[in-house]
Every structure is written in structure tokens, then in C-alpha cells.
PDB file of C-alpha atoms in Angstrom:
ATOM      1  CA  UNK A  95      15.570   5.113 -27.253  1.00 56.00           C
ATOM      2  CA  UNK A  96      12.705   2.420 -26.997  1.00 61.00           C
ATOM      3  CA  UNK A  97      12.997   0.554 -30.606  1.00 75.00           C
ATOM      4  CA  UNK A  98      10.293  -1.526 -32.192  1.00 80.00           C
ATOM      5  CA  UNK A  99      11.918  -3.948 -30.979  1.00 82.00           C
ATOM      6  CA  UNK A 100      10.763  -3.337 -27.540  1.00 81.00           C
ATOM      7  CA  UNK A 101       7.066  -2.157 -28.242  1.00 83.00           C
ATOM      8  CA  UNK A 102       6.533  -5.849 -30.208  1.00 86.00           C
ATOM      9  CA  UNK A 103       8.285  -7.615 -26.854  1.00 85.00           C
ATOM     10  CA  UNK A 104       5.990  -5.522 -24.760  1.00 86.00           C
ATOM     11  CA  UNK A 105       2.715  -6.518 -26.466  1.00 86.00           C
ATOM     12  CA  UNK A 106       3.590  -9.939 -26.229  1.00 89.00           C
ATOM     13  CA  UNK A 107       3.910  -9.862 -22.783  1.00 89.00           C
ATOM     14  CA  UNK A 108       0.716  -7.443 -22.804  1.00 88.00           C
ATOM     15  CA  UNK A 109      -0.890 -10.797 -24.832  1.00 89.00           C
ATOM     16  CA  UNK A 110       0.057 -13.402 -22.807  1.00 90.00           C
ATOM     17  CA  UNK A 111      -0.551 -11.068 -19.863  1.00 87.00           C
ATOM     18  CA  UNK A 112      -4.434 -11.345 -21.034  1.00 86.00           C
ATOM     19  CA  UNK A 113      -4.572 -14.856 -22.235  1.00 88.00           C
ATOM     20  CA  UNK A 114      -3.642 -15.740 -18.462  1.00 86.00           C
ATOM     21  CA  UNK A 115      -6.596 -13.458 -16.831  1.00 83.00           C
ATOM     22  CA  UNK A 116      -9.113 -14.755 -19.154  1.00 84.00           C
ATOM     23  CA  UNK A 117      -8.363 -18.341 -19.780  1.00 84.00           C
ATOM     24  CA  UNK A 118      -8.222 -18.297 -15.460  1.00 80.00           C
ATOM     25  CA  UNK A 119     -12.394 -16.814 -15.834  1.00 77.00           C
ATOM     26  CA  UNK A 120     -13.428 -18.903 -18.781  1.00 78.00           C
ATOM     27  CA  UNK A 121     -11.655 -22.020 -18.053  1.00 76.00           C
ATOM     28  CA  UNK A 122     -14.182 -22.364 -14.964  1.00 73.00           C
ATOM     29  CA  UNK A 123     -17.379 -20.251 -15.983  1.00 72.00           C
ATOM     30  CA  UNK A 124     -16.305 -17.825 -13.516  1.00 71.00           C
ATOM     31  CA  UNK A 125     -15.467 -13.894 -14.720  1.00 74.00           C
ATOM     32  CA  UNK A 126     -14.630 -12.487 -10.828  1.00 73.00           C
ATOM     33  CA  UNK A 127     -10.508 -12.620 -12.120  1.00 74.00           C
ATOM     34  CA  UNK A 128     -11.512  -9.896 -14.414  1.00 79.00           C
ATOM     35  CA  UNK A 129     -11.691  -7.440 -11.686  1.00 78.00           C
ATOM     36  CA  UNK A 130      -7.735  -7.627 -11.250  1.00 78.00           C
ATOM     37  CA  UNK A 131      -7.179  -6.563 -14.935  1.00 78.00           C
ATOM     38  CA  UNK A 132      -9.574  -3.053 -14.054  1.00 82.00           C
ATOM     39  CA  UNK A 133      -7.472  -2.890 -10.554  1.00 83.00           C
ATOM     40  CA  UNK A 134      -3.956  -3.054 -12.698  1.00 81.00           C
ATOM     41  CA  UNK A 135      -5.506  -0.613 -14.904  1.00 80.00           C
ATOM     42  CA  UNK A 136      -6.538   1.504 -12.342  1.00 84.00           C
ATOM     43  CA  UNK A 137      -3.403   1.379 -10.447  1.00 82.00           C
ATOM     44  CA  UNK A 138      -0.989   4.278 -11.774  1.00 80.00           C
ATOM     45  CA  UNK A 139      -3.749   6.589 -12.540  1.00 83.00           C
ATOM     46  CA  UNK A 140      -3.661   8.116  -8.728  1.00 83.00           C
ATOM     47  CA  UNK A 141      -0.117   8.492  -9.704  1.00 79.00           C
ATOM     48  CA  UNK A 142      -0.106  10.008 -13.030  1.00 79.00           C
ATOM     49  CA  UNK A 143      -3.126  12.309 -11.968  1.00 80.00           C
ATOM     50  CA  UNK A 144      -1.425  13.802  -8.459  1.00 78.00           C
ATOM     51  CA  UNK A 145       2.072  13.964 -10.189  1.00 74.00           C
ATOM     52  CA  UNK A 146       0.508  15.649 -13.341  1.00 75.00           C
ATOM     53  CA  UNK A 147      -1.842  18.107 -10.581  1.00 74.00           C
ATOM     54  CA  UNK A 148       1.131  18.712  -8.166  1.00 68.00           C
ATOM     55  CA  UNK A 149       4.149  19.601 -10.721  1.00 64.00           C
ATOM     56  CA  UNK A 150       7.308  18.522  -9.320  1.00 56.00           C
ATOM     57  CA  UNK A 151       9.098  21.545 -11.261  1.00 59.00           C
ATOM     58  CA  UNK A 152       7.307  24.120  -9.253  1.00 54.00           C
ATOM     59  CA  UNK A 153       9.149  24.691  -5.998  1.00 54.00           C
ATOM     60  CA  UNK A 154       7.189  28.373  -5.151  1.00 52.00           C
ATOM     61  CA  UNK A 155       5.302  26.172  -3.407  1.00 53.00           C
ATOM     62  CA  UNK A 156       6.586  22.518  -2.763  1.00 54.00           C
ATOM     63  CA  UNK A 157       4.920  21.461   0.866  1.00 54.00           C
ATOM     64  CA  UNK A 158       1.372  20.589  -0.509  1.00 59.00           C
ATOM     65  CA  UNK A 159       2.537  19.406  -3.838  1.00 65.00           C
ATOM     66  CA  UNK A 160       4.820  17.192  -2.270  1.00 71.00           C
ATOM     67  CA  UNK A 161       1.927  15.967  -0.246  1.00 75.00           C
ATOM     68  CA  UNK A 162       0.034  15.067  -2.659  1.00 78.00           C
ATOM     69  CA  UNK A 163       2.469  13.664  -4.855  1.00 78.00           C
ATOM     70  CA  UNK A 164       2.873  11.106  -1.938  1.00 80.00           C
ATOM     71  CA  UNK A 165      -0.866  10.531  -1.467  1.00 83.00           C
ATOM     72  CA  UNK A 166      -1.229   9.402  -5.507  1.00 83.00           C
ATOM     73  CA  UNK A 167       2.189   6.657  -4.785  1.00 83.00           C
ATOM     74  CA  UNK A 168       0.175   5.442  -1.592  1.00 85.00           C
ATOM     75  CA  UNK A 169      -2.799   4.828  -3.700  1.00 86.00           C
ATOM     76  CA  UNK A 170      -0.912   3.461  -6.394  1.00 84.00           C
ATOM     77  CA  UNK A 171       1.026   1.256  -4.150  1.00 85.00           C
ATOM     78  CA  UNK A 172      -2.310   0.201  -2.480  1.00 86.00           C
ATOM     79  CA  UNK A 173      -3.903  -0.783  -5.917  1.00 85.00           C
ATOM     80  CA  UNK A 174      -1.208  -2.619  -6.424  1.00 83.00           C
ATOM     81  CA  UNK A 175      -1.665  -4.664  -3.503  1.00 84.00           C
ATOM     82  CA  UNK A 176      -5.280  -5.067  -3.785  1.00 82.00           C
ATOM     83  CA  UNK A 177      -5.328  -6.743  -7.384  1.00 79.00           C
ATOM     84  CA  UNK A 178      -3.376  -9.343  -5.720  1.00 78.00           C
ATOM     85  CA  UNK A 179      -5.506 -10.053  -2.579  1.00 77.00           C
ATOM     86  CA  UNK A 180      -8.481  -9.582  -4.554  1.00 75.00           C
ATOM     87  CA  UNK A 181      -7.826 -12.689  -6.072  1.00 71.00           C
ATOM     88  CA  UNK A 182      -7.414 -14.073  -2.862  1.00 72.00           C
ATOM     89  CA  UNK A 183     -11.025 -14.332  -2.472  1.00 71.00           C
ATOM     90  CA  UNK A 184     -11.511 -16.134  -5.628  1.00 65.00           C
ATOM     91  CA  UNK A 185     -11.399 -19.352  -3.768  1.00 64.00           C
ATOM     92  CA  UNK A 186     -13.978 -18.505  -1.388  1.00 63.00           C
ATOM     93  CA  UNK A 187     -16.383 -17.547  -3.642  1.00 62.00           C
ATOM     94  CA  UNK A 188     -16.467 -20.209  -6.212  1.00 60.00           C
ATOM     95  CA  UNK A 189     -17.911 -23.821  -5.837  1.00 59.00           C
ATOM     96  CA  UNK A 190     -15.414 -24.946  -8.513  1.00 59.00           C
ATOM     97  CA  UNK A 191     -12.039 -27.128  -7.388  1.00 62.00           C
ATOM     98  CA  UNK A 192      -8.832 -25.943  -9.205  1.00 64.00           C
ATOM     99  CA  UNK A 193      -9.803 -22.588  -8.118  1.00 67.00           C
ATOM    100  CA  UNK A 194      -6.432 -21.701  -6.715  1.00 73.00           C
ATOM    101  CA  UNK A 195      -5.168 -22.891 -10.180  1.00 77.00           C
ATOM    102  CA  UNK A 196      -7.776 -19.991 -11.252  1.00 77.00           C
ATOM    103  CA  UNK A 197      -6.143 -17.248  -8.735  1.00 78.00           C
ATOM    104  CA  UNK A 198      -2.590 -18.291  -9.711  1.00 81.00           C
ATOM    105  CA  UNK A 199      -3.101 -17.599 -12.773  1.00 82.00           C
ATOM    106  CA  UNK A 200      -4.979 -14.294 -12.935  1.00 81.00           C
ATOM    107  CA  UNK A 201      -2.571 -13.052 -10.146  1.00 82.00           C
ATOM    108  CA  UNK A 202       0.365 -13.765 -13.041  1.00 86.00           C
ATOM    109  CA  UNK A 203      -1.212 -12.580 -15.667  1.00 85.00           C
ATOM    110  CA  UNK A 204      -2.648  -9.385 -13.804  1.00 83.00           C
ATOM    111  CA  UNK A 205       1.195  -8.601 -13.000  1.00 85.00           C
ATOM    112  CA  UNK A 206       2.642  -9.191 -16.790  1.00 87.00           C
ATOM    113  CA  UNK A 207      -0.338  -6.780 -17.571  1.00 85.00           C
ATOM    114  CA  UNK A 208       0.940  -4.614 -14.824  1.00 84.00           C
ATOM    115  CA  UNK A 209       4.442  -4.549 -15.732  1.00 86.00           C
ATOM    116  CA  UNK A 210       3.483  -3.863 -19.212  1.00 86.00           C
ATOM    117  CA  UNK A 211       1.862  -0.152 -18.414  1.00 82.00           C
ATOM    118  CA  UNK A 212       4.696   0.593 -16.629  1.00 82.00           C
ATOM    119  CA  UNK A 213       7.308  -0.040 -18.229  1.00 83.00           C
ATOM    120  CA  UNK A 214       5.713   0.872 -21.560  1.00 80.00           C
ATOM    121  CA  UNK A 215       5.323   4.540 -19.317  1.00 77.00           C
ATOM    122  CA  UNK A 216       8.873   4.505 -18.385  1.00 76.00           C
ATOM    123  CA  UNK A 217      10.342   3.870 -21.909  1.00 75.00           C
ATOM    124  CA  UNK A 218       8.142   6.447 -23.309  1.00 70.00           C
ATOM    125  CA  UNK A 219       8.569   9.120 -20.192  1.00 67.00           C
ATOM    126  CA  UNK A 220      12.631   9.296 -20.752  1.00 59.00           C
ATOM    127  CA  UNK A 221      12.262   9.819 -24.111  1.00 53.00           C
ATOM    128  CA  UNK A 222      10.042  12.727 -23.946  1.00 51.00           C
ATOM    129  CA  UNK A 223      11.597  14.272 -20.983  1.00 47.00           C
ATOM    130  CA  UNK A 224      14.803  16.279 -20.542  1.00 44.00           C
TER     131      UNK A 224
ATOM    132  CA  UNK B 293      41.752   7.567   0.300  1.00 48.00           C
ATOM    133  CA  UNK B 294      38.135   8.171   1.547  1.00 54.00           C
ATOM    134  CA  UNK B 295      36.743   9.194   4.727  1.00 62.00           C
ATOM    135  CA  UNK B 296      34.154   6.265   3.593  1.00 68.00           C
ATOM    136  CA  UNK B 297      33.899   3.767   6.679  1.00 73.00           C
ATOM    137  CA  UNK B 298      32.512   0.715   4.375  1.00 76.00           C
ATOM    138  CA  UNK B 299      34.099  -1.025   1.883  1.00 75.00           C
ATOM    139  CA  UNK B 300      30.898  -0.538  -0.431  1.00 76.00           C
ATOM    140  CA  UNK B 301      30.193   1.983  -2.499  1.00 72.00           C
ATOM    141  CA  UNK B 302      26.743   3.343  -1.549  1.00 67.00           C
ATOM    142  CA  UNK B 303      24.896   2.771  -4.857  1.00 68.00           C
ATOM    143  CA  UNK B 304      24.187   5.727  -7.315  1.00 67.00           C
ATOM    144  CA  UNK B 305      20.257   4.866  -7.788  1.00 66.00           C
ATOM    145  CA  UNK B 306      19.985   4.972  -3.978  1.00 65.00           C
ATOM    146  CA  UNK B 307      20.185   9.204  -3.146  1.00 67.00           C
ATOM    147  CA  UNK B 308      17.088  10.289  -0.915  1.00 71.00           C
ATOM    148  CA  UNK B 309      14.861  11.025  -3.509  1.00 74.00           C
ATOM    149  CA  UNK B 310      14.409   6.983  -4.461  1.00 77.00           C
ATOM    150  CA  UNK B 311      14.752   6.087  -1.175  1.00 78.00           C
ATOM    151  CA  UNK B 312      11.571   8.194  -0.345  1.00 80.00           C
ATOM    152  CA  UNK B 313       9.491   7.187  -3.374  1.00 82.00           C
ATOM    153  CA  UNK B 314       9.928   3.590  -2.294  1.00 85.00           C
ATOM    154  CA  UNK B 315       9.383   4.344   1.217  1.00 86.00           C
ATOM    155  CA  UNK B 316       5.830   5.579   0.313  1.00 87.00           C
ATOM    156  CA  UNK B 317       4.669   2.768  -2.121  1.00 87.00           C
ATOM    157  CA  UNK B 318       6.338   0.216   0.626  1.00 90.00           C
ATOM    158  CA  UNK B 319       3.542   2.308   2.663  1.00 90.00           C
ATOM    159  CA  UNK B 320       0.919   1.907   0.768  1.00 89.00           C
ATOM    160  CA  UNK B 321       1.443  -1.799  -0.029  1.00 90.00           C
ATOM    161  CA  UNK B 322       1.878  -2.552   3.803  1.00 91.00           C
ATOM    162  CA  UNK B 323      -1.773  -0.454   4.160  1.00 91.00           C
ATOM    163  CA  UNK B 324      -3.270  -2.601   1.373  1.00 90.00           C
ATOM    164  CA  UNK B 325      -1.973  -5.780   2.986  1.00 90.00           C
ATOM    165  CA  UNK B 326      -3.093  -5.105   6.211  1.00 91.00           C
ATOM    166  CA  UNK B 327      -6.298  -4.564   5.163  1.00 89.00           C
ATOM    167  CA  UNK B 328      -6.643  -7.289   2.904  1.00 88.00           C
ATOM    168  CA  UNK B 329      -5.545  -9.935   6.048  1.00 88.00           C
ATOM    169  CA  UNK B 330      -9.004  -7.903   7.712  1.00 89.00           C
ATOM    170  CA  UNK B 331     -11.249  -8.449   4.418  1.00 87.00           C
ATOM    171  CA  UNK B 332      -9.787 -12.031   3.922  1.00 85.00           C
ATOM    172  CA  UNK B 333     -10.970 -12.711   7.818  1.00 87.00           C
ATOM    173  CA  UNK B 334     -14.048 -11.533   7.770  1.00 87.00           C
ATOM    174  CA  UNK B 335     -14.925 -12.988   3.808  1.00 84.00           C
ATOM    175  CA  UNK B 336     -13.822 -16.399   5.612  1.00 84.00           C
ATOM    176  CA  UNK B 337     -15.856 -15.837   8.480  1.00 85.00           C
ATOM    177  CA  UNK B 338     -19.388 -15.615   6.408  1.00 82.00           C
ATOM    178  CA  UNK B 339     -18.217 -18.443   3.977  1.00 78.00           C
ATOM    179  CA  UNK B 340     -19.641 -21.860   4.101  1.00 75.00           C
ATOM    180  CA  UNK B 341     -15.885 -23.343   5.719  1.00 75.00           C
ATOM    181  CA  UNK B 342     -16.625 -21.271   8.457  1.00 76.00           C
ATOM    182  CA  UNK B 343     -18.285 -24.430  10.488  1.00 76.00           C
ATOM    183  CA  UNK B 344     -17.960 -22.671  14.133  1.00 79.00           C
ATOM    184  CA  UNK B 345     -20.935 -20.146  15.276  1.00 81.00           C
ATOM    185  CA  UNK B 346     -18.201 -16.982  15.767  1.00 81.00           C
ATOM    186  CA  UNK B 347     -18.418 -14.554  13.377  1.00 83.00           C
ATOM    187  CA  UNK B 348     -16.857 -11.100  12.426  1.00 84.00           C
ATOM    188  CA  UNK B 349     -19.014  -8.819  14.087  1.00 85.00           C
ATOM    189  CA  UNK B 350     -18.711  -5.135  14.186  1.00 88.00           C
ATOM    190  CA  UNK B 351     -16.475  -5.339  17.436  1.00 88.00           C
ATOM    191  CA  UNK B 352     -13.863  -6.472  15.625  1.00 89.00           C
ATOM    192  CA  UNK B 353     -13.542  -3.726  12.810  1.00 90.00           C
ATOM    193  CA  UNK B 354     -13.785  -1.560  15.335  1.00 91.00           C
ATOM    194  CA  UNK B 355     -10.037  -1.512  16.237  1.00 92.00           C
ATOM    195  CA  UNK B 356      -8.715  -1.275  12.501  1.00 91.00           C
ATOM    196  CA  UNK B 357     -11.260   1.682  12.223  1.00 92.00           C
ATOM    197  CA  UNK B 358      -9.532   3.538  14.720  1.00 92.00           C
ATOM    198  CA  UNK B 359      -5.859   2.624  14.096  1.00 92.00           C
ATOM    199  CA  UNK B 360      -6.615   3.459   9.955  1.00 91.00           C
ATOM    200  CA  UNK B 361      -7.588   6.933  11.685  1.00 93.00           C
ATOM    201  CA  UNK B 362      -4.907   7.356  13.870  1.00 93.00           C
ATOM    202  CA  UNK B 363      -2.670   6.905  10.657  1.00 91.00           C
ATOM    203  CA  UNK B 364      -4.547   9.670   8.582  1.00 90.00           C
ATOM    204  CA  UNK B 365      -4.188  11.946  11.497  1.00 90.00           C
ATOM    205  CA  UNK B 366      -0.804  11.396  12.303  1.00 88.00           C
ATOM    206  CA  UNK B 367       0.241  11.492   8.559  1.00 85.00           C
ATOM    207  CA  UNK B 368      -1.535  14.607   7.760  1.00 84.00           C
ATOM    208  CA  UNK B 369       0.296  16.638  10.071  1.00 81.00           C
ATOM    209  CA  UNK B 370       3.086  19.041   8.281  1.00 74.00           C
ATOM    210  CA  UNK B 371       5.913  17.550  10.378  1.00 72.00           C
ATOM    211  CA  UNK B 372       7.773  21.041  10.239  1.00 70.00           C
ATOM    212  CA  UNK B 373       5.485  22.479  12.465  1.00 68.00           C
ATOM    213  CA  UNK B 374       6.450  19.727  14.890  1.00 68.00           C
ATOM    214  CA  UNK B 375      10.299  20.718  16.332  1.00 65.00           C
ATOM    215  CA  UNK B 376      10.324  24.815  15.738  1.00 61.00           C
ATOM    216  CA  UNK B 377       8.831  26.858  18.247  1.00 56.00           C
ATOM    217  CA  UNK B 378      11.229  29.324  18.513  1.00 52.00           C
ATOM    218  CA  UNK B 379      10.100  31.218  14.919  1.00 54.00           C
ATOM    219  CA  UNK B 380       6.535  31.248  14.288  1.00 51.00           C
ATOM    220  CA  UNK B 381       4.688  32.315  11.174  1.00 55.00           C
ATOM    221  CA  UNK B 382       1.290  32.587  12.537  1.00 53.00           C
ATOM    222  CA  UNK B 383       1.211  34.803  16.018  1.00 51.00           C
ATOM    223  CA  UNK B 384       1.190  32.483  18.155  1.00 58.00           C
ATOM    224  CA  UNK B 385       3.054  29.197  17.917  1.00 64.00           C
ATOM    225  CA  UNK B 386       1.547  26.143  16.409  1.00 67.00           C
ATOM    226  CA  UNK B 387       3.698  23.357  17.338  1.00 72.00           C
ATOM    227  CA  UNK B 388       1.476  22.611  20.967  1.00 77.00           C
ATOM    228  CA  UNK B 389      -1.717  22.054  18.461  1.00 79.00           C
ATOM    229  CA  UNK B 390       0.712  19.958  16.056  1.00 80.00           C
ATOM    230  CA  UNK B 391       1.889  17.940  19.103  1.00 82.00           C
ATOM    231  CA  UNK B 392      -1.851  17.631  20.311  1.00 86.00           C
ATOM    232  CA  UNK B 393      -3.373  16.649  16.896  1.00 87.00           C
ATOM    233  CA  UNK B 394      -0.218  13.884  16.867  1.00 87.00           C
ATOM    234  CA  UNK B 395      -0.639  12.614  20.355  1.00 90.00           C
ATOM    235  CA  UNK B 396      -4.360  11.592  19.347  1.00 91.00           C
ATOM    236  CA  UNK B 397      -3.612   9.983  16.239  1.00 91.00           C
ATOM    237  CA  UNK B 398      -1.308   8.109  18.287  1.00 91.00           C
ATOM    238  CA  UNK B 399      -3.511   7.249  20.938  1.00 93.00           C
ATOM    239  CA  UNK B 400      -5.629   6.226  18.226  1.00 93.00           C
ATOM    240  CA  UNK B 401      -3.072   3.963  16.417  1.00 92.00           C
ATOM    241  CA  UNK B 402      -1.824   1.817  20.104  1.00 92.00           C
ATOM    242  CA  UNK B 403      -5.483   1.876  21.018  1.00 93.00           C
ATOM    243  CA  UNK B 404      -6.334  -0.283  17.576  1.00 92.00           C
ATOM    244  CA  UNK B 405      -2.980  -2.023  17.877  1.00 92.00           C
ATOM    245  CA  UNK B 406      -3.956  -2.525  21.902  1.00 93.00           C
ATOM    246  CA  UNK B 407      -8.047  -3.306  20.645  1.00 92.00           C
ATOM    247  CA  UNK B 408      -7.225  -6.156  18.319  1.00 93.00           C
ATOM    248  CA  UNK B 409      -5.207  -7.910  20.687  1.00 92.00           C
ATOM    249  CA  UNK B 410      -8.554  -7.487  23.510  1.00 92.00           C
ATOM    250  CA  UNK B 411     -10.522  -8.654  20.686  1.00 90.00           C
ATOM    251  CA  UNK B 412      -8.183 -11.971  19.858  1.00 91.00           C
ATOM    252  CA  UNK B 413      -7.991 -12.585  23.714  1.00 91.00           C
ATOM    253  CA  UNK B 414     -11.538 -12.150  24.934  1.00 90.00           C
ATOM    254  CA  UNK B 415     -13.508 -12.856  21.999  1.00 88.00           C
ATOM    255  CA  UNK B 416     -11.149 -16.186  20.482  1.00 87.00           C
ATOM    256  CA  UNK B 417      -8.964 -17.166  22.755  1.00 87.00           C
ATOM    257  CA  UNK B 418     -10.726 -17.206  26.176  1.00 87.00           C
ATOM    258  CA  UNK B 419     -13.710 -19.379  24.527  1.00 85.00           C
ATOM    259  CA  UNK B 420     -10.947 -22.232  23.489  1.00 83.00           C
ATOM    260  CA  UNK B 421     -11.983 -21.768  19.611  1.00 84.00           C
ATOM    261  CA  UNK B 422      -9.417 -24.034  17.519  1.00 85.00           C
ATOM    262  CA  UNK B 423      -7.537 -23.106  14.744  1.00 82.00           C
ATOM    263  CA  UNK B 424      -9.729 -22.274  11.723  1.00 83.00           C
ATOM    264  CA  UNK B 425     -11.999 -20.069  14.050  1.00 85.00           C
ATOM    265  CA  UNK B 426      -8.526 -18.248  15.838  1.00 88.00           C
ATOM    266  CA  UNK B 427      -7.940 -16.719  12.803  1.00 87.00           C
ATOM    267  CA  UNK B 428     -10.509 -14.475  12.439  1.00 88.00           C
ATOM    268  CA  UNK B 429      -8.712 -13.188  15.818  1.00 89.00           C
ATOM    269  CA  UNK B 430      -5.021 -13.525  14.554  1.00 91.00           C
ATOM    270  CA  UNK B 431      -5.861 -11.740  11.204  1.00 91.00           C
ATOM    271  CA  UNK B 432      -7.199  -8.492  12.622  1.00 92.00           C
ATOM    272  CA  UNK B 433      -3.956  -8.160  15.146  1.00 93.00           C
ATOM    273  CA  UNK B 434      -1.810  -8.808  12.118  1.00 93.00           C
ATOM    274  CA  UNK B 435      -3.915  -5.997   9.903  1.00 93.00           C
ATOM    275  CA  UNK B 436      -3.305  -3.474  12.402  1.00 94.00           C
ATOM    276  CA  UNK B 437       0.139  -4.416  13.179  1.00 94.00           C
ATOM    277  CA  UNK B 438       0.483  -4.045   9.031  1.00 94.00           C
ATOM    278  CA  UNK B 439      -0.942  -0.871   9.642  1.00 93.00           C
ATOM    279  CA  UNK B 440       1.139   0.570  12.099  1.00 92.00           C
ATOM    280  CA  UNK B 441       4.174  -0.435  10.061  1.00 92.00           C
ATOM    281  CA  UNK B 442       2.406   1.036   7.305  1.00 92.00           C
ATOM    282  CA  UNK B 443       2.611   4.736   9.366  1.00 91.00           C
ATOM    283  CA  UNK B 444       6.104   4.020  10.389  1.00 89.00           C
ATOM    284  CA  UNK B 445       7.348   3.408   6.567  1.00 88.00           C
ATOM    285  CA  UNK B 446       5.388   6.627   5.611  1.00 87.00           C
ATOM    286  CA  UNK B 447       6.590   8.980   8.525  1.00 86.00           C
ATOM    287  CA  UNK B 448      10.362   7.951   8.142  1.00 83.00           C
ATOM    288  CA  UNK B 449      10.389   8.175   4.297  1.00 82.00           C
ATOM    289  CA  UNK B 450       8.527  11.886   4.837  1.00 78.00           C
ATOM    290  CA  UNK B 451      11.212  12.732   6.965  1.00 74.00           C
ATOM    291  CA  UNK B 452      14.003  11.714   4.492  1.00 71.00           C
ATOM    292  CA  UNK B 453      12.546  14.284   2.118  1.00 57.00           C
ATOM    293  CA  UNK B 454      13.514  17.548   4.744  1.00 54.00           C
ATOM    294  CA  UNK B 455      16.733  16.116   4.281  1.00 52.00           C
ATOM    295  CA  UNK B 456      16.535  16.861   0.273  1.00 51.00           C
ATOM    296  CA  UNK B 457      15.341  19.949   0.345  1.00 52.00           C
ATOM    297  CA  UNK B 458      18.369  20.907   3.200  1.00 50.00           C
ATOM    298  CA  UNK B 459      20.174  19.771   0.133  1.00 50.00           C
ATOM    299  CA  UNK B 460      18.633  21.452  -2.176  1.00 50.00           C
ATOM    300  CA  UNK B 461      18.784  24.440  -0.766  1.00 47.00           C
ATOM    301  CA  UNK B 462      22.695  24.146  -0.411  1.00 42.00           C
TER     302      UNK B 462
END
């Protein structure tokens, strides 16, 4: 059972998580980092939608569930991806110098943010489950 | 003792179900990568470092267009139409349109694979471009090599899951 203990360690991480993403767009007047944050927020919901439309439990009829249940982990695992190449481009885009500074740091704090959702889902999913 | 052959223990998180779910994110990160190699090319080729006059032009999407179909068609296919003939639901048997359907989205996955190498030959390498400038070549046969592995990691970790379901049905 997830304690307090773990929900105060997670929004610290959550915290520093953000202080990373937007000290990386305001350090350098330049707020194109912010769109990995919404593509780590984005990420699991292809996941949680086609594994909450295609119920696992249900084996009447398990070929097209299954299917889709796959397509929502491809997206997610694509979304994934993408937050970090999207801050590839960061570089290319601004003028400023330090700019990879800029992408280092939004790609780190985009994956503490990351890691926060999900394993603030997993604690909370084994609890409720079974 | 055991009939095992290896000294290790096969470890207990690793059954096919885990296997499978990794297989498919693996998939899907391999896709995203691919395509991100493509996006980083062609962002690079309209930037101001850029100094040479070659550019991405629609000739070179072109061959990740077709092998990012080839990989929807070949992954939407129900793979247990593919090896039964023998018992068919629906009248007649499927499995010749299955095999059809997957022999296009094949051709369509070597003919990007095949493209993007044409395009880094004819278009990059015959002119003598140096380095900066061959990348806009080596990038899109690296995207659609990403992409073919992509379709491999999907198809093999669909196929562990008729494997489960044998299981299962034990």
C-alpha cells in the first residue's frame, strides 16, 4: 500500500520535474520546451483510453480488443518518443547559445514529470485492483 | 533435477504476457524514432546551417510514406487467417486474400527501405555533397530502416500472444 510517504516523494519529483521544463523556457525567453510537458501528459492517455474501451476481462471476444489494446501501447510508446525528439529541434529553432543546455534540461525534467504519472498510476492501480 | 538446459532461472516477471507488452511499446518507440531521424532531416535541411542548395524535397518523403504504409497494412492483418486453410469460417477460404493484402504491404515496406537508399545514392551521393548535406540522405535510410524494425518488433511480439491464449486455453 502506497503511504504518504510516497505521494510527498512523488510530488517532489513532480516539482522538480517542472522547475526543470520551465526554468529551460524562461531562462532563455523561449517557451517551445513547454510542448514536451503537454506530450508527457498526453502520453498514457491512448493507453488508458483503448485499455479502458477494449476490457482485458472480456474474452467473448478477445481478437479486436486485443488489437486495440496494442494500438493505444504503440501510441503511448510513440508519445513517449516524440517528447524527447521534440526537443531535439529546440536547437534549430532558437538564435540563443546554451540552447542544448535548454533541451537537456526540458528532456530531464519532461521524464521526472513522466515517471511521476506513471508510477503515481501504478501505485494507485494495485491498490484498487484485485 | 530439471529438464532445464541453462543454469538460469528464466525470470518470473518475464512470462509472454510482459514480453508482448514490451514488444509493442519497443514498437512504437522504434516508429517514433524513425520518424523523428526524418523530421530532424528535413527541419535541418530548411534551417539557416543548411549552407548547401539541396534540400528535402518531396522525393525524399516519398519512400517513408510508403514503407509507414506497408507497416499499417502488414500489421492490420489478423495473422490467424494467415497459416489455416484447411477450416474456413467464411465459404470460401480467406488466407489467399490475407497472403495478398501481406505481400503488398511488404512490397511496400522493401520498396521504402529499397527508395531511401535510391534517394541517398542518386540524389547525395552521386553529386559528391560532403558531410553536413549527406545527412539529409543518411537520415531518411536510417528512418525507414527504424521503421522496418519497428514492424518486425510488432509482428513477433503479436505472435507471442497466440502462444498465450494456446495457454490459456489449456
Amino acid at each position: 500500500m502506497p503511504g504518504l510517504k510516497t505521494i510527498i516523494a512523488l510530488s517532489f519529483v513532480l516539482a522538480i520535474g517542472f522547475l526543470l521544463v520551465i526554468l529551460s523556457s524562461a531562462l532563455w525567453k523561449n517557451y517551445l520546451p513547454l510542448l514536451v510537458v503537454a506530450t508527457y501528459v498526453i502520453a498514457p492517455i491512448p493507453n488508458w483510453a483503448c485499455g479502458r474501451y477494449a476490457n482485458p476481462d472480456d474474452f467473448v471476444d478477445s481478437a479486436g480488443s486485443v488489437g486495440l489494446t496494442d494500438f493505444g501501447r504503440f501510441c503511448t510508446g510513440f508519445l513517449v518518443v516524440m517528447g524527447i525528439g521534440a526537443s531535439k529541434f529546440n536547437p534549430y529553432i532558437t538564435r540563443v547559445d546554451r540552447a542544448h543546455t535548454a533541451m537537456i534540461m526540458s528532456i530531464i525534467g519532461g521524464l521526472l514529470i513522466y515517471g511521476t504519472i506513471i508510477s503515481f498510476s501504478m501505485f494507485f492501480q494495485r491498490e484498487e485492483g484485485f | 533435477m530439471s529438464a532445464r538446459l541453462f543454469r538460469f532461472p528464466k525470470p518470473e516477471w518475464m512470462n509472454s504476457q510482459t514480453a508482448r507488452t514490451a514488444g509493442v511499446y519497443l514498437a512504437g518507440a522504434l516508429f517514433s524514432l524513425g520518424f523523428f531521424f526524418f523530421i530532424d532531416a528535413s527541419v535541418f535541411s530548411h534551417s539557416s546551417r543548411n549552407a548547401s542548395e539541396a534540400h528535402i524535397k518531396f522525393v525524399d518523403w516519398l519512400p517513408g510514406i510508403c514503407s509507414a504504409l506497408g507497416m499499417l497494412v502488414i500489421n492490420s492483418i489478423d495473422k490467424s487467417h494467415l497459416a489455416q486453410d484447411s477450416y474456413s469460417y467464411s465459404g470460401e477460404g480467406n488466407s489467399w486474400k490475407a497472403r495478398l493484402v501481406l505481400f503488398m504491404g511488404f512490397a511496400l515496406m522493401a520498396g521504402g527501405l529499397a527508395g531511401s537508399v535510391t534517394v541517398l545514392v542518386l540524389k547525395y551521393l552521386v553529386p559528391e555533397y560532403p558531410w553536413p548535406t549527406l545527412y539529409l540522405g543518411v537520415a531518411n535510410v536510417i528512418a525507414n530502416s527504424l521503421i522496418m524494425l519497428s514492424s518486425i518488433a510488432l509482428w513477433v511480439s503479436q505472435s507471442i500472444e497466440d502462444e498465450y491464449t494456446y495457454n490459456l486455453a489449456l
